[in-house]
Short mmCIF file of C-alpha atoms and ligand atoms in Angstrom, two decimals:
data_model
loop_
_atom_site.label_atom_id
_atom_site.label_comp_id
_atom_site.label_asym_id
_atom_site.label_seq_id
_atom_site.Cartn_x
_atom_site.Cartn_y
_atom_site.Cartn_z
CA MET A 56 -5.05 -23.15 14.81
CA ILE A 57 -2.91 -20.82 12.74
CA ALA A 58 0.67 -20.53 13.98
CA ARG A 59 3.09 -18.01 12.57
CA ARG A 60 6.42 -16.42 13.28
CA VAL A 61 5.95 -12.88 11.99
CA SER A 62 7.83 -9.68 11.33
CA VAL A 63 6.04 -6.40 10.80
CA LEU A 64 7.96 -3.73 8.86
CA GLY A 65 6.25 -0.42 9.55
CA SER A 66 4.48 -1.69 12.68
CA THR A 67 3.80 1.80 14.06
CA GLY A 68 1.74 2.88 11.05
CA SER A 69 -1.94 2.38 10.20
CA VAL A 70 -1.53 -1.04 8.56
CA GLY A 71 1.19 -2.17 10.91
CA SER A 72 -0.91 -1.31 13.97
CA SER A 73 -3.97 -2.99 12.43
CA THR A 74 -1.86 -6.10 11.88
CA LEU A 75 -0.81 -6.32 15.50
CA ASP A 76 -4.38 -5.55 16.64
CA LEU A 77 -5.75 -8.36 14.43
CA MET A 78 -3.11 -10.76 15.77
CA GLU A 79 -4.09 -9.79 19.33
CA GLN A 80 -7.79 -10.45 18.66
CA ALA A 81 -7.21 -13.75 16.82
CA GLN A 82 -5.05 -14.98 19.69
CA ALA A 83 -7.67 -13.94 22.21
CA ALA A 84 -10.27 -15.82 20.12
CA GLY A 85 -8.02 -18.92 20.37
CA SER A 86 -7.72 -19.29 16.62
CA ALA A 87 -4.06 -18.41 16.25
CA ALA A 88 -0.67 -18.27 18.00
CA PHE A 89 1.95 -15.76 16.99
CA GLU A 90 5.61 -15.18 17.78
CA VAL A 91 7.14 -11.94 16.64
CA GLU A 92 10.64 -11.82 15.22
CA ALA A 93 11.02 -8.11 14.30
CA LEU A 94 9.09 -4.91 14.55
CA THR A 95 10.26 -1.72 12.72
CA GLY A 96 9.06 1.87 12.93
CA GLY A 97 10.08 5.39 12.01
CA ALA A 98 9.71 8.39 14.28
CA ASN A 99 7.06 7.03 16.66
CA ILE A 100 9.39 5.55 19.28
CA ALA A 101 6.72 5.47 21.97
CA ARG A 102 4.40 3.30 19.87
CA LEU A 103 7.24 1.03 18.79
CA ALA A 104 8.33 0.48 22.38
CA GLU A 105 4.75 -0.16 23.51
CA GLN A 106 4.35 -2.75 20.72
CA ALA A 107 7.70 -4.34 21.58
CA ARG A 108 6.77 -4.53 25.28
CA ARG A 109 3.57 -6.35 24.33
CA TRP A 110 4.92 -8.70 21.67
CA ARG A 111 8.53 -9.20 22.85
CA PRO A 112 10.12 -9.49 19.34
CA ARG A 113 13.75 -10.51 19.06
CA ILE A 114 14.52 -7.02 17.69
CA ALA A 115 12.85 -3.60 17.38
CA VAL A 116 14.24 -1.15 14.86
CA THR A 117 13.69 2.55 14.31
CA ALA A 118 14.57 4.09 10.94
CA ASP A 119 16.15 7.03 12.69
CA PRO A 120 19.74 6.44 13.97
CA ALA A 121 19.50 9.57 16.16
CA ARG A 122 16.72 7.89 18.21
CA LEU A 123 18.54 4.69 19.02
CA ASN A 124 19.25 5.64 22.63
CA GLU A 125 15.70 6.69 23.18
CA LEU A 126 14.50 3.31 21.90
CA ARG A 127 17.10 1.42 24.01
CA ASP A 128 15.92 3.32 27.11
CA ALA A 129 12.27 2.59 26.32
CA LEU A 130 13.06 -1.13 25.96
CA ALA A 131 15.21 -1.36 29.08
CA GLY A 132 14.59 -4.59 30.98
CA THR A 133 12.56 -6.24 28.23
CA GLY A 134 15.40 -8.27 26.64
CA VAL A 135 14.35 -6.90 23.21
CA GLU A 136 17.35 -5.85 21.07
CA ALA A 137 17.14 -2.28 19.78
CA ALA A 138 18.61 -1.17 16.47
CA ALA A 139 18.39 1.84 14.20
CA GLY A 140 18.82 3.04 10.65
CA PRO A 141 17.79 1.96 7.16
CA ASP A 142 20.34 -0.89 6.99
CA ALA A 143 19.11 -2.27 10.29
CA ILE A 144 15.57 -2.37 8.84
CA VAL A 145 16.78 -4.34 5.88
CA GLU A 146 18.59 -6.68 8.22
CA ALA A 147 15.35 -7.12 10.26
CA ALA A 148 13.53 -7.95 7.05
CA VAL A 149 15.67 -11.00 6.39
CA ARG A 150 15.51 -12.45 9.91
CA PRO A 151 13.85 -15.88 10.12
CA ALA A 152 10.10 -15.45 9.95
CA ASP A 153 7.42 -17.34 7.97
CA TRP A 154 5.22 -14.29 7.43
CA ILE A 155 6.41 -10.74 6.84
CA MET A 156 4.15 -7.70 6.59
CA ALA A 157 5.72 -4.98 4.43
CA SER A 158 3.81 -1.87 5.53
CA ILE A 159 6.39 0.97 5.46
CA VAL A 160 4.96 3.87 3.51
CA GLY A 161 6.38 5.06 0.16
CA ALA A 162 9.71 4.34 -1.58
CA ALA A 163 11.33 4.14 1.91
CA GLY A 164 9.80 0.65 2.01
CA LEU A 165 11.44 -0.61 -1.20
CA ARG A 166 14.71 -2.05 0.09
CA SER A 167 13.12 -3.91 2.98
CA ALA A 168 10.28 -5.30 0.81
CA TRP A 169 12.83 -6.40 -1.73
CA ALA A 170 14.95 -8.04 1.00
CA ALA A 171 11.89 -9.79 2.50
CA ALA A 172 10.90 -11.03 -0.98
CA GLY A 173 14.14 -13.02 -1.17
CA THR A 174 13.72 -14.91 2.13
CA GLY A 175 11.23 -17.57 1.10
CA ALA A 176 8.67 -16.32 3.61
CA THR A 177 5.12 -15.29 2.77
CA LEU A 178 5.29 -11.61 1.93
CA ALA A 179 2.15 -9.73 2.86
CA LEU A 180 2.58 -6.64 0.68
CA ALA A 181 0.90 -3.43 1.75
CA ASN A 182 3.71 -1.21 0.40
CA LYS A 183 2.25 -0.89 -3.14
CA GLU A 184 5.07 1.49 -4.08
CA SER A 185 7.60 -1.34 -4.14
CA LEU A 186 5.48 -3.27 -6.57
CA VAL A 187 4.97 -0.16 -8.74
CA CYS A 188 8.72 0.42 -8.78
CA CYS A 189 10.12 -3.13 -9.00
CA GLY A 190 7.09 -4.71 -10.70
CA PRO A 191 7.58 -8.13 -12.19
CA ALA A 192 11.08 -8.40 -10.76
CA LEU A 193 9.70 -8.35 -7.20
CA ILE A 194 7.17 -11.00 -8.05
CA GLU A 195 9.85 -13.13 -9.72
CA ARG A 196 12.15 -12.75 -6.72
CA VAL A 197 9.37 -14.08 -4.35
CA LYS A 198 8.86 -17.06 -6.69
CA ARG A 199 12.53 -17.83 -6.98
CA SER A 200 12.93 -17.77 -3.18
CA GLY A 201 10.12 -20.31 -2.75
CA GLY A 202 8.00 -17.79 -0.96
CA ARG A 203 4.57 -16.43 -1.71
CA LEU A 204 3.35 -12.87 -2.26
CA ILE A 205 -0.09 -12.06 -0.95
CA PRO A 206 -1.49 -8.55 -1.61
CA VAL A 207 -2.86 -6.58 1.39
CA ASP A 208 -4.38 -3.65 -0.44
CA SER A 209 -8.11 -4.35 -0.07
CA GLU A 210 -8.73 -4.18 -3.85
CA HIS A 211 -5.92 -6.60 -4.73
CA SER A 212 -6.88 -8.87 -1.86
CA ALA A 213 -10.36 -8.94 -3.34
CA ILE A 214 -9.11 -9.83 -6.84
CA PHE A 215 -6.69 -12.37 -5.36
CA GLN A 216 -9.58 -14.13 -3.62
CA VAL A 217 -11.79 -14.39 -6.74
CA PHE A 218 -9.08 -14.75 -9.42
CA PRO A 219 -8.85 -18.22 -11.02
CA ALA A 220 -5.27 -19.12 -9.96
CA GLY A 221 -3.38 -20.79 -12.79
CA ALA A 222 -6.11 -20.01 -15.37
CA PRO A 223 -5.83 -16.32 -16.37
CA GLU A 224 -7.28 -17.10 -19.80
CA ARG A 225 -10.69 -17.36 -18.06
CA VAL A 226 -10.54 -13.65 -17.13
CA SER A 227 -11.58 -10.85 -19.48
CA LYS A 228 -11.15 -7.88 -17.13
CA LEU A 229 -10.33 -6.74 -13.62
CA VAL A 230 -12.42 -4.03 -12.05
CA LEU A 231 -10.90 -2.03 -9.21
CA THR A 232 -13.37 -0.14 -7.05
CA ALA A 233 -12.55 3.33 -5.69
CA SER A 234 -14.33 5.20 -2.97
CA GLY A 235 -13.80 8.49 -4.85
CA GLY A 236 -12.25 10.00 -1.71
CA PRO A 237 -13.43 13.06 0.17
CA PHE A 238 -13.74 15.31 -2.92
CA ARG A 239 -15.75 12.94 -5.12
CA THR A 240 -18.49 15.47 -5.77
CA LEU A 241 -16.49 18.72 -5.31
CA PRO A 242 -16.44 20.98 -8.36
CA ARG A 243 -12.98 21.57 -9.83
CA ALA A 244 -13.15 25.32 -9.11
CA ALA A 245 -13.43 24.60 -5.36
CA MET A 246 -10.47 22.18 -5.43
CA THR A 247 -7.92 25.02 -5.37
CA ARG A 248 -8.87 25.68 -1.73
CA ILE A 249 -8.50 22.10 -0.40
CA THR A 250 -6.42 21.92 2.81
CA PRO A 251 -4.34 18.99 4.07
CA GLU A 252 -6.76 18.54 6.94
CA GLN A 253 -9.64 18.10 4.49
CA ALA A 254 -7.58 15.73 2.26
CA VAL A 255 -6.62 13.32 5.04
CA ALA A 256 -10.23 13.01 6.34
CA HIS A 257 -11.19 9.99 4.26
CA PRO A 258 -14.95 9.15 4.36
CA ASN A 259 -14.55 5.32 4.70
CA TRP A 260 -11.06 4.31 5.60
CA SER A 261 -8.71 5.29 8.42
CA MET A 262 -5.22 5.46 6.89
CA GLY A 263 -1.82 7.13 7.05
CA ALA A 264 -1.43 10.71 5.75
CA LYS A 265 0.29 9.97 2.47
CA ILE A 266 -2.13 7.30 1.25
CA SER A 267 -5.06 9.52 2.38
CA VAL A 268 -3.82 12.36 0.10
CA ASP A 269 -3.23 9.77 -2.68
CA SER A 270 -6.83 8.65 -2.20
CA ALA A 271 -8.09 12.20 -2.40
CA THR A 272 -6.25 12.84 -5.71
CA MET A 273 -6.97 9.32 -6.96
CA ALA A 274 -3.20 8.80 -7.43
CA ASN A 275 -3.74 5.88 -5.03
CA LYS A 276 -6.08 4.23 -7.57
CA GLY A 277 -3.44 4.97 -10.20
CA LEU A 278 -0.80 3.17 -8.17
CA GLU A 279 -3.25 0.34 -7.59
CA LEU A 280 -3.97 0.04 -11.30
CA ILE A 281 -0.28 -0.47 -11.96
CA GLU A 282 -0.03 -2.87 -8.97
CA ALA A 283 -2.99 -4.91 -10.34
CA ALA A 284 -1.53 -5.07 -13.85
CA TYR A 285 1.72 -6.48 -12.47
CA LEU A 286 0.24 -8.76 -9.84
CA PHE A 287 -2.25 -10.43 -12.13
CA ASP A 288 -0.21 -10.04 -15.34
CA MET A 289 -3.01 -8.11 -17.07
CA PRO A 290 -2.51 -5.31 -19.63
CA GLY A 291 -3.66 -1.92 -18.43
CA GLU A 292 -6.50 -1.80 -21.00
CA ARG A 293 -8.07 -4.75 -19.16
CA VAL A 294 -8.05 -3.08 -15.75
CA ASP A 295 -11.01 -0.83 -15.18
CA VAL A 296 -11.75 1.52 -12.31
CA VAL A 297 -15.29 2.17 -11.03
CA VAL A 298 -16.14 4.60 -8.24
CA HIS A 299 -18.16 2.87 -5.50
CA PRO A 300 -18.57 5.38 -2.61
CA GLU A 301 -19.67 2.82 0.00
CA SER A 302 -16.41 0.77 -0.17
CA ILE A 303 -18.27 -2.50 0.32
CA ILE A 304 -17.33 -4.28 -2.89
CA HIS A 305 -13.54 -4.20 -2.78
CA SER A 306 -12.99 -5.22 -6.46
CA LEU A 307 -14.27 -7.60 -9.15
CA VAL A 308 -13.05 -10.06 -11.74
CA GLU A 309 -14.97 -10.35 -14.99
CA TYR A 310 -14.80 -13.79 -16.59
CA VAL A 311 -14.88 -14.46 -20.34
CA ASP A 312 -18.36 -16.08 -20.04
CA GLY A 313 -19.89 -12.82 -18.77
CA SER A 314 -19.88 -13.86 -15.12
CA THR A 315 -18.43 -11.29 -12.69
CA LEU A 316 -17.18 -12.27 -9.22
CA ALA A 317 -16.89 -9.66 -6.49
CA GLN A 318 -15.45 -9.77 -2.96
CA MET A 319 -17.29 -7.79 -0.28
CA GLY A 320 -16.67 -6.80 3.29
CA ALA A 321 -16.81 -3.96 5.78
CA PRO A 322 -14.14 -1.29 5.03
CA ASP A 323 -11.63 -2.45 7.63
CA MET A 324 -8.07 -3.28 6.72
CA ARG A 325 -7.93 -6.04 9.28
CA THR A 326 -10.04 -8.24 6.99
CA PRO A 327 -7.59 -8.26 3.98
CA ILE A 328 -4.71 -8.55 6.47
CA ALA A 329 -6.47 -11.62 8.03
CA CYS A 330 -6.75 -13.11 4.55
CA ALA A 331 -3.00 -12.58 3.96
CA LEU A 332 -2.15 -13.98 7.39
CA SER A 333 -4.03 -17.23 6.93
CA TRP A 334 -4.42 -17.92 3.15
CA PRO A 335 -5.69 -20.37 1.96
CA ASP A 336 -7.15 -20.92 5.40
CA ARG A 337 -9.46 -18.38 7.09
CA LEU A 338 -8.67 -16.70 10.35
CA ALA A 339 -11.49 -16.53 12.91
CA TRP A 340 -11.54 -13.18 14.78
CA PRO A 341 -14.33 -10.84 15.82
CA ALA A 342 -14.48 -9.16 12.42
CA PRO A 343 -17.01 -6.44 11.57
CA LYS A 344 -19.65 -8.14 9.43
CA LEU A 345 -21.85 -6.79 6.66
CA ASP A 346 -25.49 -6.10 7.15
CA LEU A 347 -26.70 -5.73 3.61
CA ALA A 348 -30.32 -4.93 4.46
CA ALA A 349 -29.12 -2.07 6.66
CA LEU A 350 -26.89 -0.83 3.84
CA GLY A 351 -29.88 -0.83 1.53
CA ARG A 352 -28.11 -0.08 -1.74
CA LEU A 353 -24.68 0.05 -3.36
CA THR A 354 -23.91 2.71 -5.93
CA PHE A 355 -21.39 3.04 -8.78
CA GLU A 356 -20.21 5.76 -11.12
CA ALA A 357 -17.42 6.28 -13.70
CA PRO A 358 -14.29 8.09 -12.40
CA ASP A 359 -13.93 11.73 -13.53
CA GLU A 360 -10.39 11.89 -15.00
CA ASP A 361 -10.69 15.65 -15.66
CA ARG A 362 -11.02 16.41 -11.92
CA PHE A 363 -8.75 13.52 -10.96
CA PRO A 364 -6.02 13.47 -13.72
CA ALA A 365 -3.65 11.35 -11.58
CA LEU A 366 -5.55 8.24 -12.60
CA ARG A 367 -5.07 8.96 -16.27
CA LEU A 368 -1.41 9.75 -15.70
CA ALA A 369 -0.89 6.38 -13.97
CA ARG A 370 -2.59 4.59 -16.84
CA GLU A 371 -0.29 6.44 -19.32
CA ALA A 372 2.78 5.60 -17.19
CA LEU A 373 1.83 1.90 -17.13
CA ALA A 374 1.39 1.93 -20.95
CA ALA A 375 4.71 3.75 -21.47
CA GLY A 376 6.48 1.19 -19.25
CA GLY A 377 10.25 1.48 -18.58
CA ILE A 378 10.96 4.08 -15.89
CA ALA A 379 7.59 5.77 -16.15
CA PRO A 380 5.78 3.94 -13.28
CA ILE A 381 8.80 4.63 -10.96
CA VAL A 382 8.76 8.34 -12.00
CA PHE A 383 5.00 8.49 -11.43
CA ASN A 384 5.39 7.06 -7.93
CA ALA A 385 8.35 9.30 -6.96
CA ALA A 386 6.85 12.52 -8.33
CA ASN A 387 3.55 11.78 -6.66
CA GLU A 388 5.20 11.08 -3.31
CA VAL A 389 7.22 14.32 -3.43
CA ALA A 390 4.17 16.32 -4.47
CA ALA A 391 1.85 14.72 -1.87
CA LEU A 392 4.37 15.48 0.93
CA ALA A 393 4.78 19.04 -0.35
CA PHE A 394 1.00 19.40 -0.25
CA LEU A 395 0.93 18.09 3.37
CA ASP A 396 3.70 20.66 4.16
CA ARG A 397 1.49 23.43 2.59
CA ARG A 398 4.15 24.09 -0.09
CA LEU A 399 1.85 23.02 -2.96
CA GLY A 400 -1.78 23.38 -3.82
CA PHE A 401 -3.98 20.31 -4.18
CA LEU A 402 -4.51 20.66 -7.95
CA ASN A 403 -0.77 21.06 -8.52
CA ILE A 404 -0.05 17.58 -7.21
CA ALA A 405 -1.04 15.99 -10.56
CA ALA A 406 0.54 18.87 -12.46
CA VAL A 407 3.93 18.13 -10.80
CA VAL A 408 3.54 14.43 -11.66
CA ALA A 409 2.70 15.22 -15.29
CA ASP A 410 5.67 17.63 -15.65
CA THR A 411 8.08 15.23 -13.96
CA LEU A 412 6.95 12.37 -16.30
CA GLU A 413 7.70 14.61 -19.29
CA LYS A 414 11.18 15.62 -18.04
CA ALA A 415 12.56 12.33 -16.67
CA THR A 416 14.68 10.22 -19.01
CA GLY A 417 16.50 6.91 -18.73
CA ALA A 418 16.21 3.17 -19.07
CA GLY A 419 13.81 1.06 -17.04
CA ALA A 420 14.77 -1.48 -14.40
CA SER A 421 15.19 -4.82 -16.13
CA CYS A 422 12.50 -7.28 -15.07
CA GLY A 423 13.78 -10.33 -13.18
CA SER A 424 17.24 -8.87 -12.62
CA ASP A 425 18.83 -9.00 -9.18
CA ASP A 426 19.57 -5.27 -9.16
CA ALA A 427 16.03 -4.17 -10.10
CA CYS A 428 15.55 -2.63 -6.65
CA GLU A 429 18.72 -0.53 -6.72
CA ALA A 430 18.07 0.44 -10.34
CA ALA A 431 14.57 1.55 -9.37
CA LEU A 432 15.92 3.57 -6.45
CA ALA A 433 18.36 5.41 -8.81
CA VAL A 434 15.46 6.30 -11.07
CA ASP A 435 13.42 7.31 -7.99
CA ALA A 436 16.18 9.62 -6.81
CA GLN A 437 16.44 11.35 -10.17
CA ALA A 438 12.67 11.75 -10.38
CA ARG A 439 12.55 13.21 -6.90
CA ARG A 440 15.14 15.88 -7.89
CA ILE A 441 13.10 16.78 -10.95
CA ALA A 442 9.83 16.91 -9.01
CA GLY A 443 11.52 19.11 -6.38
CA ASP A 444 12.67 21.51 -9.13
CA VAL A 445 9.16 21.56 -10.64
CA ILE A 446 7.65 22.50 -7.26
CA ALA A 447 10.30 25.20 -6.72
CA SER A 448 9.55 26.70 -10.11
CA LEU A 449 5.77 26.70 -9.38
CA ASN A 450 6.43 28.40 -6.09
CA ILE A 451 8.59 31.05 -7.68
CA ALA A 452 5.94 31.68 -10.27
CA ALA A 453 3.15 31.89 -7.65
N1 NAP B 550 -3.58 2.52 5.63
C1 NAP B 550 -4.28 1.74 4.77
O1 NAP B 550 -5.46 1.47 5.03
C2 NAP B 550 -3.59 1.12 3.62
C3 NAP B 550 -4.37 0.29 2.76
C4 NAP B 550 -3.73 -0.33 1.68
C5 NAP B 550 -2.40 -0.10 1.47
N2 NAP B 550 -1.69 0.69 2.29
C6 NAP B 550 -0.28 0.89 2.04
O2 NAP B 550 0.46 0.48 3.15
C7 NAP B 550 1.60 1.27 3.32
C8 NAP B 550 1.58 1.86 4.71
O3 NAP B 550 0.44 2.72 4.80
P1 NAP B 550 -0.06 3.34 6.15
O4 NAP B 550 -1.31 4.01 5.90
O5 NAP B 550 -0.02 2.27 7.21
O6 NAP B 550 1.10 4.42 6.45
P2 NAP B 550 1.44 5.15 7.80
O7 NAP B 550 0.36 5.06 8.76
O8 NAP B 550 2.01 6.49 7.47
O9 NAP B 550 2.64 4.20 8.41
C9 NAP B 550 3.87 4.12 7.73
C10 NAP B 550 4.86 3.28 8.49
O10 NAP B 550 6.12 3.40 7.86
C11 NAP B 550 7.05 3.94 8.84
N3 NAP B 550 8.02 4.81 8.15
C12 NAP B 550 7.81 6.08 7.72
N4 NAP B 550 8.91 6.55 7.08
C13 NAP B 550 9.85 5.56 7.18
C14 NAP B 550 11.18 5.44 6.74
N5 NAP B 550 11.81 6.47 6.11
N6 NAP B 550 11.86 4.30 6.97
C15 NAP B 550 11.24 3.29 7.62
N7 NAP B 550 9.94 3.32 8.05
C16 NAP B 550 9.28 4.48 7.84
C17 NAP B 550 6.24 4.70 9.86
O11 NAP B 550 6.89 4.83 11.06
P3 NAP B 550 6.51 6.04 12.14
O12 NAP B 550 4.96 6.19 12.05
O13 NAP B 550 7.00 5.45 13.41
O14 NAP B 550 7.21 7.24 11.71
C18 NAP B 550 5.06 3.67 9.92
O15 NAP B 550 5.43 2.56 10.69
C19 NAP B 550 1.60 2.28 2.19
O16 NAP B 550 2.41 1.81 1.15
C20 NAP B 550 0.17 2.33 1.78
O17 NAP B 550 -0.02 2.65 0.42
C21 NAP B 550 -2.25 1.32 3.35
#
């Protein structure tokens, strides 16, 4: 039986809700017992309160200080403490827990992931943006605290499961799979007309709006490429991307002897979350299973970096090092949100990232340093201002 005291940062989102659903199902199956220390959300007070009523954490926190009374009212009579604001989320992240899910979306998740990384708990990291921005410093912080970092992204979970721990010299290459998103076969000329509704309708995965747009532009695969390079200490040239529209093989590790190991599973985030929740054990729950005969065949193709330039930009940002990955992440986040707000065309998302990367200047966050998170956030703020100016200039020109 797996027993854990857990905190879920970003519990109201897609990954956060999947985490609680998985916990519910594993408990019902009798394979696990969970206590919840903290749950945090953003604007969705109703869902946060519903989750808190079910799990009775010690504390429930909303990011929005203006919604504290609403949360308090919704939790009346439960004994669950209510709190609000970004600092309260960081405080929730360092409360005593042995497993912490970091699933806040975007750079807003940096400070709490960084705080959780220093607690000595197992850090289940869905917030890839914090790894892209703090990189090796975040990994080092987890190590120094005596904790463990387990990736939640399905691709990195796959690699984590088939990577030879402690023997990286046996590996020649990592191969990340990509679904190709909803516009995999759409001609470039038609991409100018893509709407936010079309972009968030992912063919295989049910995810939050921002990562769905990232998936459609392939900026998500770019962020994952940087994430993989940091997590597995692999130069960018040895991280390949292959498009695999069925999303059944979640990624692969090629060994020096020519053997390639892959991890497979149904495209359901609860499976990589289960892996992170129980590693090195395995959590029994009513998981969706693969029926290979019914699937019939799996297909693969090379990514098209002309139609999806964000992937190339991420590779270049990783190679450039310093502040470039942080700038890539910030500009992409600003541009993806502007697209969702209908202030920017789909094809301009990558154009904004490219322009911001050219204009941003400064020194990178020093790896391993205690202030890497704050240094990354300063770069992030500067890059956001530049990306905002680039978008404004595009809109004036339009
Ligand atoms: N979804 C997936 O399948 C998937 C797979 C792999 C990795 N990831 C990564 O996991 C992370 C979460 O993705 P998601 O799809 O679960 O996103 P999501 O559905 O948009 O959920 C984001 C969570 O963050 C909270 N949040 C938003 N803004 C916040 C802020 N300023 N401060 C504090 N909390 C805030 C949201 O609260 P409210 O909803 O209450 O506003 C929600 O709980 C991302 O980094 C993503 O790249 C996701």
